[in-house]
């Protein structure tokens, strides 16, 4: 199907058939716990709303994402996909996807930089009319290298905080030339994916990589955005003493009022047992901090890129480096202190050896919004101009309602009198 | 000072002098715990930024608000004030304010409807150039009855969720004719005032009015906006089992994912021990709910108006009614069940006999924003057109920084490299 | 009824009749929320198991205790009662009790030391056959001054941590000459009364006395026994940052593992905003601590006696002292710092002006155990020798079952197979 | 070293040398986070307090336990060890241990019943003078089959709730013929191991085996002992809605007052999403419960034996059975419902494929007590008669102090005046 030299996953594997089976089993387990996609898929299969579309995707290729990809394919689209992080691809799931007649998957675990970008190009060679990104690599590559495709692109979806941030900067520069939904900014995405998803899965990944406990630990959370809040809340719920670092005064105050300790990283470095970066920024933990940390500390990142912890500086300081445990690299200082970096400072809930990414149910919600947004682009894409767009509230509410129904949770609706009251301002005391 | 027939507080009291002393003592205690106003007041006294302004206020007149009023007066404004709820005024504080040379206070506890509106008129007779409201009564009265004043009004501030909601409706109708800052919608206001303030003070007021415990209680929180979240979080923190009712699917889902039970009020009515309304809407608990509630339940309201619990319907159902305890009215059903309404269904953290309103520190934050907004209206009011305006981020951040400094909390700031990174989109994986 | 010079409450009051009515209304409210006593009282009224007994009591005389007293009286006993703390008596409740034909109440609020002990003597003049104590004053007075009564005493009940501690010391010295049930040491008492009761009511009393917030506060809890755990848990649940001080290493470690900060008081004094003592020991906060505390701190005690905070030393340090607010005494240091002592360092949930003592439901559980223990003393008292005795598990379980039934909470019971398995040790892997 | 036919681990492995290296690396990581054993080991190495002893152990043989074993060996004892659960052994760690000159390890993962008991016999062939058990298999085997050894046995240690329970039953029957320390019953063990250890590791194991989330889930915790409390607290801290089932009324009430829902398993089965048994009893979830559970539920066990969930009954009900995911067996009902059993109903934090057992720090505390108890048996064993003995408080406190010092946590000590006060009963109000 691909006209490019870079081959799909199946050609990278020795035994693609057994990989497909294993990948399919993983997808089935996830799909069992994805009621929103289950519901949307039914409609997509019946109505084929995406017929005639070519969707180019760069995402974490694992079981949950794969169910989104299949849902879109079942909606009638042709799909080409690659990974958005060299370490987050599950080859078996990639192979299972690639065996779908409407899907070509180029995602392969552990590729080098050259292969990574070759795979992105391979996807773009499919001439997507819609892009779906985790980190805007696809959008960036098209704008940089394939501007001629932009005219035929209906729009895109971007799911990460970091990606949306970069898209908004691009938009502000007048450099974004087709509409992109900021899926990341919906309540559905931020609250569930960032708070619950990142929070739970980062902590569980660290615990199961290290066999260490949270109870009584001083856990330093860098950044108090949605991800940081999730990590702080969940760590506190495991009886850690949470310390927050921030650069924005209102967030700093919010953390303080929540009962957490707030201090500069330079102070936190001296007392922390575990450090988790969630800022989306670079150089959050640097040389001066490494110099004062205690023996045995853990360093991990839950932000999109692996630039929050300055590993180069850490390597310069170290007199020795070794794998202390699978997924844990120990950097030994000249005074004997051991600073343990988990998953090479990459997204810990994806890149740790045992990591599984976000919980299934959380991704079901995010992907439900994604699928609804792709459908919206096809149906009403022309009504959105170039630039970053918020997801329409109706789509977001639709997904919430599907989820609540699937969980058997009922809720109230406004009476006519109440609806009228809420729209009125002519009431006195 | 007043040209109206309705007299200021001092003329309502038998012993205004001792009331003033008591009011002053209350204000002093509060001011000791209001570091933000303390800091702003210093600047206001030096610079008199509000000179020449006449400020008309309708607020809960108690010790904390009084410190805002004095801060504004110390900034050079002439102030006329009345209450925004007949039961929330502290006469002694009102008297202390009234004794300030730049302040006239018409707020008197327990006035009837006629007096309530007469007092609002008395404030308007001072021809305010700025309005500061808790519930938009002042804005509404001016628009309805004194439209001729609007031309000389610089702008207004509105602090409550309900008031802002009504102002936005008015704005949408094209009926709001001067700029009003939606102070309620700032992060500073919503997070601290609504979540922490309403949450803590509502629960403490109910506990100290009833001498009952939260541990093991089924507490039904109607509405999962900021106030509802605060009440739910704090009740859960006192070991209650929290049940949330909602009409908006995303909020319902958010509550469900937080671990609370979500159900329609018709179901919740059957199992709840305590019911707290926080919706800002009317008729939240009605006849059909009263009919199925258990013996001894508590009913209270933490929303702005006393229309969330349908007391008329409750009264119709009751075969007997008596004061079970100060601040608690028992409605006895014909089957012997006793439904206990706290503080007449009015804002429980203000209207219960022992209620003190929001905690001091929380109001310090809200009032800090208010004072900064009033200063902004004077300095740059002409740049805001008629309608509801968000508080500029800089003002909100300024207040957060003052608070953090006062608490001795330090936080990080962006390095040049970080600032540049955050504004850029040209970074790869 | 009394042969002593010290008169019952009615003779201390100007209008005993209206006091009785008010006291009765308070008792009725409490009784509505005391399902355990309600259930026990029914049985007591029918069976009169306490006929012929004279019960001497020294307790906090307020609405909840009063329902225990009446339940015992309804069981057939003659009762004489006085307060166990000069500030915790409600005169109206005392008057209501005193009007019961089987009850004489000597409890009067605000008596001086001489009157306090005269009232205890007045109770003892009734020649109790059973004693019920909150702090072992009755037991101590009888052993010290009326040893001739001991022969006819069936036994006693003691409800406080402090009282039991002192009784055990007395027992260890061979100086306790009749059986006393350590009601305080039952799971029912410790978990619910100490943890939930002290925790909730202490915090609510402080909040409503000061109008201050817990969110973001550094709250120092001295002592991590059951009371300390309750205060720490509930303060944390109001978003305070909790700091624990302890002298026992295992408790210190437990607090640390729970996620709290643990440090010596000398360090905590420098950073705390609120200090709450719960140790049952003396001189917990002393001169060296006052010297380093910040301006505006709150000092309160939740332990039995007012000796945990060294107020004499504080007074020596102060250059000025005044009532900053009802229930709050400000001690001003020579450097301008104000240290605010709540309720004179007495039990804050009883002695603060607005304090109501433990929540009703919590006391219902404690008093249920008390009533069952009194019945046990009458029925099987001869089987207990002199000394401190644990409450038999069956009594404690009986109370738990009554409570669960009243709350509509069902639970499982062991099957025959399970019961057998639990008694066996002959099972392999 | 062994005279038995059953060979040590090294003879079971193809490449014992590389297994040893891997096992040693695992042990090193753990030891880095075991400050208590580190401290004790130093003393043991210097003083060799266990010289001349032969210790027979049946424990979960993984990295943490291995450090206890080495600490005992470094104290001068000869040690023979086997596993206490066929699925919890790490062969590499077993091999690393076996290479120590004083240690013989017979623990091999995945052995069948016959081999399991053969390994126990192999250990007993070393004629232990001290036994250290996780589940009393060693004690039982010696009493049943090698009573002649009992005379020369100094004593034993038992670490599990279940083991202690069975030992006490045995003791009550007069069938326990040497002293055994109930290590499980110390505050150090119960609070940290059961609450924090079982709680954290069970939840993390389930999350990482299933990739599912806790937020918003109805989590049914069977049993509200220390393990159940830990699971409930930690699940609640991950935003689950916790439902507790119990058979003891006081524990049921305690859970209810904590804010959890309490109901019989028959009701919980209908609403639960995840079921975790922690009772130590058998047949907790049985046929009638399986019949009403929803599609997709998870079933796991955190109690010692795999008899809490009746898998035979489940298998009888199922029309199909397959591995839904590694570590998850799906049982499909005839109506299509899938009931997913994790880790075959064995201890989920040990037997799940990715499980790591308790966190390192938690085991450090338990093992610190174990080591101190073994030393106590050698030094003062003769002062303990046959039967179950509580661990002396001094040992427990010693371990707490070592831990606090290692964490840098300081705490207060009693002044002379305070110590005297606590021992006295002659103080008044």
mmCIF file of N, CA and C in Angstrom, chain C residues 116 137 165-166 170 173 188 191 196 233 246-250 253-254 256-258 262-265 280-283 305 307 365 393 396-397 401 403-404 407 409-410 412 414 418 421-423 425 427 429, chain D residues 116 137 165-166 169-170 173 188 191 196 233 246-250 253-254 256-258 262-265 280-283 305 307 365 393 396-397 401 403-404 407 409-410 412 414 418 421-422 425 427-429:
data_model
loop_
_atom_site.group_PDB
_atom_site.id
_atom_site.type_symbol
_atom_site.label_atom_id
_atom_site.label_comp_id
_atom_site.label_asym_id
_atom_site.label_seq_id
_atom_site.Cartn_x
_atom_site.Cartn_y
_atom_site.Cartn_z
ATOM 1 N N UNK C 116 -16.515 23.263 93.168
ATOM 2 C CA UNK C 116 -16.346 22.063 92.349
ATOM 3 C C UNK C 116 -16.236 20.821 93.222
ATOM 4 N N UNK C 137 -12.376 11.687 88.825
ATOM 5 C CA UNK C 137 -12.481 12.529 90.024
ATOM 6 C C UNK C 137 -13.300 11.843 91.109
ATOM 7 N N UNK C 165 -5.779 6.060 82.221
ATOM 8 C CA UNK C 165 -4.345 6.064 82.456
ATOM 9 C C UNK C 165 -4.030 6.191 83.944
ATOM 10 N N UNK C 166 -4.723 7.125 84.581
ATOM 11 C CA UNK C 166 -4.476 7.337 86.012
ATOM 12 C C UNK C 166 -4.980 6.144 86.835
ATOM 13 N N UNK C 170 -2.904 3.821 89.395
ATOM 14 C CA UNK C 170 -3.416 3.558 90.747
ATOM 15 C C UNK C 170 -3.504 2.049 90.994
ATOM 16 N N UNK C 173 -0.261 0.501 91.587
ATOM 17 C CA UNK C 173 0.190 0.768 92.962
ATOM 18 C C UNK C 173 -0.611 -0.033 93.989
ATOM 19 N N UNK C 188 -14.967 0.520 70.447
ATOM 20 C CA UNK C 188 -16.092 1.432 70.224
ATOM 21 C C UNK C 188 -15.762 2.836 70.701
ATOM 22 N N UNK C 191 -12.112 4.322 68.819
ATOM 23 C CA UNK C 191 -12.168 4.633 67.400
ATOM 24 C C UNK C 191 -13.151 5.750 67.107
ATOM 25 N N UNK C 196 -13.062 10.077 65.719
ATOM 26 C CA UNK C 196 -14.039 10.898 65.005
ATOM 27 C C UNK C 196 -14.561 12.038 65.874
ATOM 28 N N UNK C 233 -6.075 13.390 60.944
ATOM 29 C CA UNK C 233 -6.839 12.920 59.779
ATOM 30 C C UNK C 233 -7.872 13.951 59.325
ATOM 31 N N UNK C 246 5.754 13.682 68.638
ATOM 32 C CA UNK C 246 5.521 12.477 69.445
ATOM 33 C C UNK C 246 6.736 12.187 70.326
ATOM 34 N N UNK C 247 6.532 11.352 71.349
ATOM 35 C CA UNK C 247 7.654 10.896 72.175
ATOM 36 C C UNK C 247 7.867 9.388 72.035
ATOM 37 N N UNK C 248 6.891 8.693 71.410
ATOM 38 C CA UNK C 248 7.000 7.241 71.290
ATOM 39 C C UNK C 248 7.431 6.923 69.862
ATOM 40 N N UNK C 249 8.552 6.190 69.687
ATOM 41 C CA UNK C 249 9.081 6.027 68.324
ATOM 42 C C UNK C 249 8.133 5.325 67.366
ATOM 43 N N UNK C 250 7.357 4.347 67.829
ATOM 44 C CA UNK C 250 6.488 3.645 66.900
ATOM 45 C C UNK C 250 5.342 4.531 66.417
ATOM 46 N N UNK C 253 6.799 6.943 63.956
ATOM 47 C CA UNK C 253 6.995 6.291 62.661
ATOM 48 C C UNK C 253 5.658 6.087 61.943
ATOM 49 N N UNK C 254 4.651 5.733 62.710
ATOM 50 C CA UNK C 254 3.326 5.557 62.112
ATOM 51 C C UNK C 254 2.856 6.851 61.452
ATOM 52 N N UNK C 256 4.727 9.293 60.407
ATOM 53 C CA UNK C 256 5.606 9.539 59.263
ATOM 54 C C UNK C 256 5.151 8.720 58.051
ATOM 55 N N UNK C 257 4.836 7.447 58.277
ATOM 56 C CA UNK C 257 4.420 6.568 57.186
ATOM 57 C C UNK C 257 3.035 6.941 56.649
ATOM 58 N N UNK C 258 2.272 7.634 57.446
ATOM 59 C CA UNK C 258 0.952 8.072 56.995
ATOM 60 C C UNK C 258 1.075 9.266 56.040
ATOM 61 N N UNK C 262 6.912 14.751 60.729
ATOM 62 C CA UNK C 262 7.153 14.508 62.156
ATOM 63 C C UNK C 262 8.406 15.269 62.547
ATOM 64 N N UNK C 263 8.320 16.018 63.618
ATOM 65 C CA UNK C 263 9.494 16.767 64.086
ATOM 66 C C UNK C 263 9.329 17.075 65.565
ATOM 67 N N UNK C 264 10.432 17.463 66.225
ATOM 68 C CA UNK C 264 10.294 17.855 67.628
ATOM 69 C C UNK C 264 9.503 19.159 67.731
ATOM 70 N N UNK C 265 8.870 19.379 68.864
ATOM 71 C CA UNK C 265 8.077 20.587 69.049
ATOM 72 C C UNK C 265 8.928 21.845 68.865
ATOM 73 N N UNK C 280 -2.350 14.158 76.695
ATOM 74 C CA UNK C 280 -2.672 13.675 78.025
ATOM 75 C C UNK C 280 -1.535 13.904 79.002
ATOM 76 N N UNK C 281 -0.485 14.562 78.553
ATOM 77 C CA UNK C 281 0.660 14.849 79.401
ATOM 78 C C UNK C 281 0.721 16.357 79.684
ATOM 79 N N UNK C 282 1.703 16.778 80.465
ATOM 80 C CA UNK C 282 1.802 18.183 80.823
ATOM 81 C C UNK C 282 2.983 18.849 80.115
ATOM 82 N N UNK C 283 2.979 20.169 80.037
ATOM 83 C CA UNK C 283 4.127 20.938 79.548
ATOM 84 C C UNK C 283 4.552 20.516 78.153
ATOM 85 N N UNK C 305 -6.829 17.618 80.430
ATOM 86 C CA UNK C 305 -6.531 18.705 81.366
ATOM 87 C C UNK C 305 -5.909 19.918 80.665
ATOM 88 N N UNK C 307 -3.239 21.473 81.133
ATOM 89 C CA UNK C 307 -1.839 21.607 81.543
ATOM 90 C C UNK C 307 -0.887 21.309 80.392
ATOM 91 N N UNK C 365 -22.570 6.172 70.900
ATOM 92 C CA UNK C 365 -21.826 4.919 70.930
ATOM 93 C C UNK C 365 -21.105 4.738 72.268
ATOM 94 N N UNK C 393 -15.873 -8.147 75.328
ATOM 95 C CA UNK C 393 -16.127 -7.990 73.899
ATOM 96 C C UNK C 393 -17.602 -8.091 73.535
ATOM 97 N N UNK C 396 -19.416 -4.816 73.821
ATOM 98 C CA UNK C 396 -18.985 -3.910 72.780
ATOM 99 C C UNK C 396 -19.617 -4.295 71.437
ATOM 100 N N UNK C 397 -19.613 -5.577 71.162
ATOM 101 C CA UNK C 397 -20.217 -6.042 69.909
ATOM 102 C C UNK C 397 -21.722 -5.806 69.886
ATOM 103 N N UNK C 401 -23.714 -3.804 66.967
ATOM 104 C CA UNK C 401 -24.829 -4.376 66.212
ATOM 105 C C UNK C 401 -26.080 -3.508 66.283
ATOM 106 N N UNK C 403 -26.139 -0.306 66.635
ATOM 107 C CA UNK C 403 -25.881 0.875 65.809
ATOM 108 C C UNK C 403 -26.039 0.554 64.319
ATOM 109 N N UNK C 404 -25.437 -0.534 63.895
ATOM 110 C CA UNK C 404 -25.527 -0.898 62.480
ATOM 111 C C UNK C 404 -26.978 -1.119 62.069
ATOM 112 N N UNK C 407 -28.677 2.141 61.588
ATOM 113 C CA UNK C 407 -28.237 2.843 60.375
ATOM 114 C C UNK C 407 -28.679 2.104 59.118
ATOM 115 N N UNK C 409 -27.424 -0.658 58.104
ATOM 116 C CA UNK C 409 -26.256 -1.282 57.485
ATOM 117 C C UNK C 409 -26.273 -2.780 57.789
ATOM 118 N N UNK C 410 -26.319 -3.583 56.711
ATOM 119 C CA UNK C 410 -26.257 -5.024 56.905
ATOM 120 C C UNK C 410 -24.844 -5.527 56.670
ATOM 121 N N UNK C 412 -22.173 -9.367 56.738
ATOM 122 C CA UNK C 412 -22.196 -10.821 56.615
ATOM 123 C C UNK C 412 -22.044 -11.509 57.965
ATOM 124 N N UNK C 414 -20.404 -15.365 59.579
ATOM 125 C CA UNK C 414 -19.611 -16.534 59.219
ATOM 126 C C UNK C 414 -20.513 -17.727 58.935
ATOM 127 N N UNK C 418 -16.818 -21.632 57.566
ATOM 128 C CA UNK C 418 -15.842 -20.570 57.833
ATOM 129 C C UNK C 418 -15.457 -20.517 59.297
ATOM 130 N N UNK C 421 -13.138 -23.247 59.983
ATOM 131 C CA UNK C 421 -11.816 -22.980 59.393
ATOM 132 C C UNK C 421 -11.011 -22.036 60.275
ATOM 133 N N UNK C 422 -11.681 -20.994 60.784
ATOM 134 C CA UNK C 422 -10.974 -20.008 61.592
ATOM 135 C C UNK C 422 -10.469 -20.598 62.899
ATOM 136 N N UNK C 423 -11.092 -21.640 63.382
ATOM 137 C CA UNK C 423 -10.679 -22.243 64.644
ATOM 138 C C UNK C 423 -9.664 -23.358 64.433
ATOM 139 N N UNK C 425 -6.108 -25.218 62.608
ATOM 140 C CA UNK C 425 -4.753 -24.889 62.124
ATOM 141 C C UNK C 425 -4.218 -25.971 61.222
ATOM 142 N N UNK C 427 -4.692 -26.726 58.059
ATOM 143 C CA UNK C 427 -4.848 -26.557 56.621
ATOM 144 C C UNK C 427 -3.512 -26.202 55.986
ATOM 145 N N UNK C 429 -1.200 -25.292 52.221
ATOM 146 C CA UNK C 429 -1.218 -24.277 51.163
ATOM 147 C C UNK C 429 -2.292 -24.576 50.121
ATOM 148 N N UNK D 116 7.031 -29.330 46.599
ATOM 149 C CA UNK D 116 6.893 -28.298 47.627
ATOM 150 C C UNK D 116 7.183 -28.867 49.024
ATOM 151 N N UNK D 137 4.135 -23.243 57.755
ATOM 152 C CA UNK D 137 4.338 -24.562 57.156
ATOM 153 C C UNK D 137 5.472 -25.312 57.843
ATOM 154 N N UNK D 165 -2.647 -16.756 63.283
ATOM 155 C CA UNK D 165 -3.979 -17.234 63.624
ATOM 156 C C UNK D 165 -3.970 -18.748 63.848
ATOM 157 N N UNK D 166 -3.348 -19.447 62.941
ATOM 158 C CA UNK D 166 -3.310 -20.896 63.047
ATOM 159 C C UNK D 166 -2.455 -21.337 64.247
ATOM 160 N N UNK D 169 -4.483 -21.015 67.352
ATOM 161 C CA UNK D 169 -5.432 -22.134 67.454
ATOM 162 C C UNK D 169 -4.697 -23.375 67.956
ATOM 163 N N UNK D 170 -3.522 -23.599 67.381
ATOM 164 C CA UNK D 170 -2.691 -24.742 67.777
ATOM 165 C C UNK D 170 -2.298 -24.624 69.253
ATOM 166 N N UNK D 173 -5.033 -25.413 71.533
ATOM 167 C CA UNK D 173 -5.226 -26.868 71.625
ATOM 168 C C UNK D 173 -4.103 -27.540 72.418
ATOM 169 N N UNK D 188 4.671 -2.649 64.424
ATOM 170 C CA UNK D 188 5.558 -2.448 63.279
ATOM 171 C C UNK D 188 5.100 -3.283 62.087
ATOM 172 N N UNK D 191 0.948 -2.433 61.065
ATOM 173 C CA UNK D 191 0.647 -1.132 60.485
ATOM 174 C C UNK D 191 1.339 -0.947 59.152
ATOM 175 N N UNK D 196 0.223 -0.621 54.764
ATOM 176 C CA UNK D 196 0.881 0.041 53.638
ATOM 177 C C UNK D 196 1.378 -0.961 52.599
ATOM 178 N N UNK D 233 -8.061 2.024 52.131
ATOM 179 C CA UNK D 233 -7.490 3.374 52.208
ATOM 180 C C UNK D 233 -6.767 3.747 50.910
ATOM 181 N N UNK D 246 -17.879 -7.423 55.822
ATOM 182 C CA UNK D 246 -17.285 -7.884 57.092
ATOM 183 C C UNK D 246 -18.218 -8.868 57.785
ATOM 184 N N UNK D 247 -17.662 -9.612 58.732
ATOM 185 C CA UNK D 247 -18.487 -10.488 59.556
ATOM 186 C C UNK D 247 -18.468 -10.064 61.020
ATOM 187 N N UNK D 248 -17.544 -9.137 61.368
ATOM 188 C CA UNK D 248 -17.433 -8.713 62.764
ATOM 189 C C UNK D 248 -18.090 -7.347 62.893
ATOM 190 N N UNK D 249 -19.070 -7.186 63.788
ATOM 191 C CA UNK D 249 -19.855 -5.943 63.796
ATOM 192 C C UNK D 249 -19.019 -4.692 64.082
ATOM 193 N N UNK D 250 -18.020 -4.800 64.956
ATOM 194 C CA UNK D 250 -17.248 -3.595 65.268
ATOM 195 C C UNK D 250 -16.405 -3.146 64.086
ATOM 196 N N UNK D 253 -18.733 -1.570 61.609
ATOM 197 C CA UNK D 253 -19.086 -0.215 62.027
ATOM 198 C C UNK D 253 -17.913 0.738 61.807
ATOM 199 N N UNK D 254 -16.721 0.259 62.070
ATOM 200 C CA UNK D 254 -15.541 1.091 61.864
ATOM 201 C C UNK D 254 -15.449 1.508 60.391
ATOM 202 N N UNK D 256 -17.876 1.635 58.247
ATOM 203 C CA UNK D 256 -19.005 2.529 57.976
ATOM 204 C C UNK D 256 -18.692 3.957 58.426
ATOM 205 N N UNK D 257 -18.112 4.081 59.626
ATOM 206 C CA UNK D 257 -17.801 5.404 60.168
ATOM 207 C C UNK D 257 -16.640 6.063 59.424
ATOM 208 N N UNK D 258 -15.860 5.270 58.754
ATOM 209 C CA UNK D 258 -14.757 5.829 57.970
ATOM 210 C C UNK D 258 -15.288 6.448 56.673
ATOM 211 N N UNK D 262 -20.838 -0.270 53.530
ATOM 212 C CA UNK D 262 -20.726 -1.624 54.083
ATOM 213 C C UNK D 262 -21.979 -2.389 53.682
ATOM 214 N N UNK D 263 -21.804 -3.579 53.170
ATOM 215 C CA UNK D 263 -22.965 -4.394 52.789
ATOM 216 C C UNK D 263 -22.555 -5.858 52.740
ATOM 217 N N UNK D 264 -23.528 -6.758 52.724
ATOM 218 C CA UNK D 264 -23.176 -8.180 52.590
ATOM 219 C C UNK D 264 -22.603 -8.430 51.198
ATOM 220 N N UNK D 265 -21.788 -9.460 51.049
ATOM 221 C CA UNK D 265 -21.193 -9.781 49.761
ATOM 222 C C UNK D 265 -22.263 -10.042 48.702
ATOM 223 N N UNK D 280 -8.457 -13.875 55.207
ATOM 224 C CA UNK D 280 -7.780 -14.987 55.860
ATOM 225 C C UNK D 280 -8.716 -16.170 56.063
ATOM 226 N N UNK D 281 -9.926 -16.056 55.567
ATOM 227 C CA UNK D 281 -10.898 -17.136 55.702
ATOM 228 C C UNK D 281 -11.156 -17.759 54.317
ATOM 229 N N UNK D 282 -11.989 -18.775 54.271
ATOM 230 C CA UNK D 282 -12.256 -19.467 53.016
ATOM 231 C C UNK D 282 -13.657 -19.133 52.502
ATOM 232 N N UNK D 283 -13.879 -19.360 51.193
ATOM 233 C CA UNK D 283 -15.222 -19.259 50.619
ATOM 234 C C UNK D 283 -15.853 -17.893 50.843
ATOM 235 N N UNK D 305 -3.956 -17.490 51.640
ATOM 236 C CA UNK D 305 -4.228 -18.688 50.840
ATOM 237 C C UNK D 305 -5.185 -18.409 49.684
ATOM 238 N N UNK D 307 -7.908 -19.652 48.848
ATOM 239 C CA UNK D 307 -9.189 -20.313 49.101
ATOM 240 C C UNK D 307 -10.299 -19.309 49.376
ATOM 241 N N UNK D 365 11.120 -3.095 57.490
ATOM 242 C CA UNK D 365 10.630 -2.967 58.851
ATOM 243 C C UNK D 365 10.263 -4.323 59.424
ATOM 244 N N UNK D 393 8.032 -5.206 73.469
ATOM 245 C CA UNK D 393 7.954 -3.828 72.983
ATOM 246 C C UNK D 393 9.316 -3.210 72.699
ATOM 247 N N UNK D 396 10.556 -3.912 69.235
ATOM 248 C CA UNK D 396 9.768 -3.194 68.256
ATOM 249 C C UNK D 396 10.161 -1.713 68.236
ATOM 250 N N UNK D 397 10.320 -1.151 69.417
ATOM 251 C CA UNK D 397 10.713 0.258 69.507
ATOM 252 C C UNK D 397 12.112 0.481 68.956
ATOM 253 N N UNK D 401 13.093 3.151 66.057
ATOM 254 C CA UNK D 401 14.109 4.198 66.232
ATOM 255 C C UNK D 401 15.175 4.142 65.145
ATOM 256 N N UNK D 403 14.761 3.096 62.121
ATOM 257 C CA UNK D 403 14.144 3.574 60.888
ATOM 258 C C UNK D 403 14.040 5.101 60.878
ATOM 259 N N UNK D 404 13.557 5.656 61.971
ATOM 260 C CA UNK D 404 13.406 7.109 62.033
ATOM 261 C C UNK D 404 14.756 7.803 61.859
ATOM 262 N N UNK D 407 15.733 7.803 58.286
ATOM 263 C CA UNK D 407 14.943 8.734 57.479
ATOM 264 C C UNK D 407 15.218 10.188 57.844
ATOM 265 N N UNK D 409 14.266 11.579 60.573
ATOM 266 C CA UNK D 409 13.121 12.115 61.310
ATOM 267 C C UNK D 409 13.450 12.165 62.794
ATOM 268 N N UNK D 410 13.418 13.354 63.358
ATOM 269 C CA UNK D 410 13.641 13.496 64.795
ATOM 270 C C UNK D 410 12.321 13.602 65.525
ATOM 271 N N UNK D 412 10.423 13.960 69.780
ATOM 272 C CA UNK D 412 10.663 14.422 71.141
ATOM 273 C C UNK D 412 10.916 13.266 72.096
ATOM 274 N N UNK D 414 10.324 12.327 76.438
ATOM 275 C CA UNK D 414 9.685 12.811 77.663
ATOM 276 C C UNK D 414 10.701 13.504 78.554
ATOM 277 N N UNK D 418 7.509 15.094 82.806
ATOM 278 C CA UNK D 418 6.449 14.430 82.056
ATOM 279 C C UNK D 418 6.390 12.944 82.367
ATOM 280 N N UNK D 421 4.759 12.525 85.618
ATOM 281 C CA UNK D 421 3.325 12.798 85.532
ATOM 282 C C UNK D 421 2.571 11.599 84.962
ATOM 283 N N UNK D 422 3.143 10.993 83.921
ATOM 284 C CA UNK D 422 2.463 9.878 83.277
ATOM 285 C C UNK D 422 2.359 8.671 84.199
ATOM 286 N N UNK D 425 -1.096 9.228 89.502
ATOM 287 C CA UNK D 425 -2.558 9.359 89.382
ATOM 288 C C UNK D 425 -3.093 10.370 90.375
ATOM 289 N N UNK D 427 -3.229 13.655 90.368
ATOM 290 C CA UNK D 427 -3.410 15.012 89.878
ATOM 291 C C UNK D 427 -4.897 15.320 89.758
ATOM 292 N N UNK D 428 -5.245 16.556 90.081
ATOM 293 C CA UNK D 428 -6.651 16.963 90.007
ATOM 294 C C UNK D 428 -6.946 17.700 88.720
ATOM 295 N N UNK D 429 -8.083 18.303 88.670
ATOM 296 C CA UNK D 429 -8.499 19.037 87.458
ATOM 297 C C UNK D 429 -7.649 20.271 87.222
#
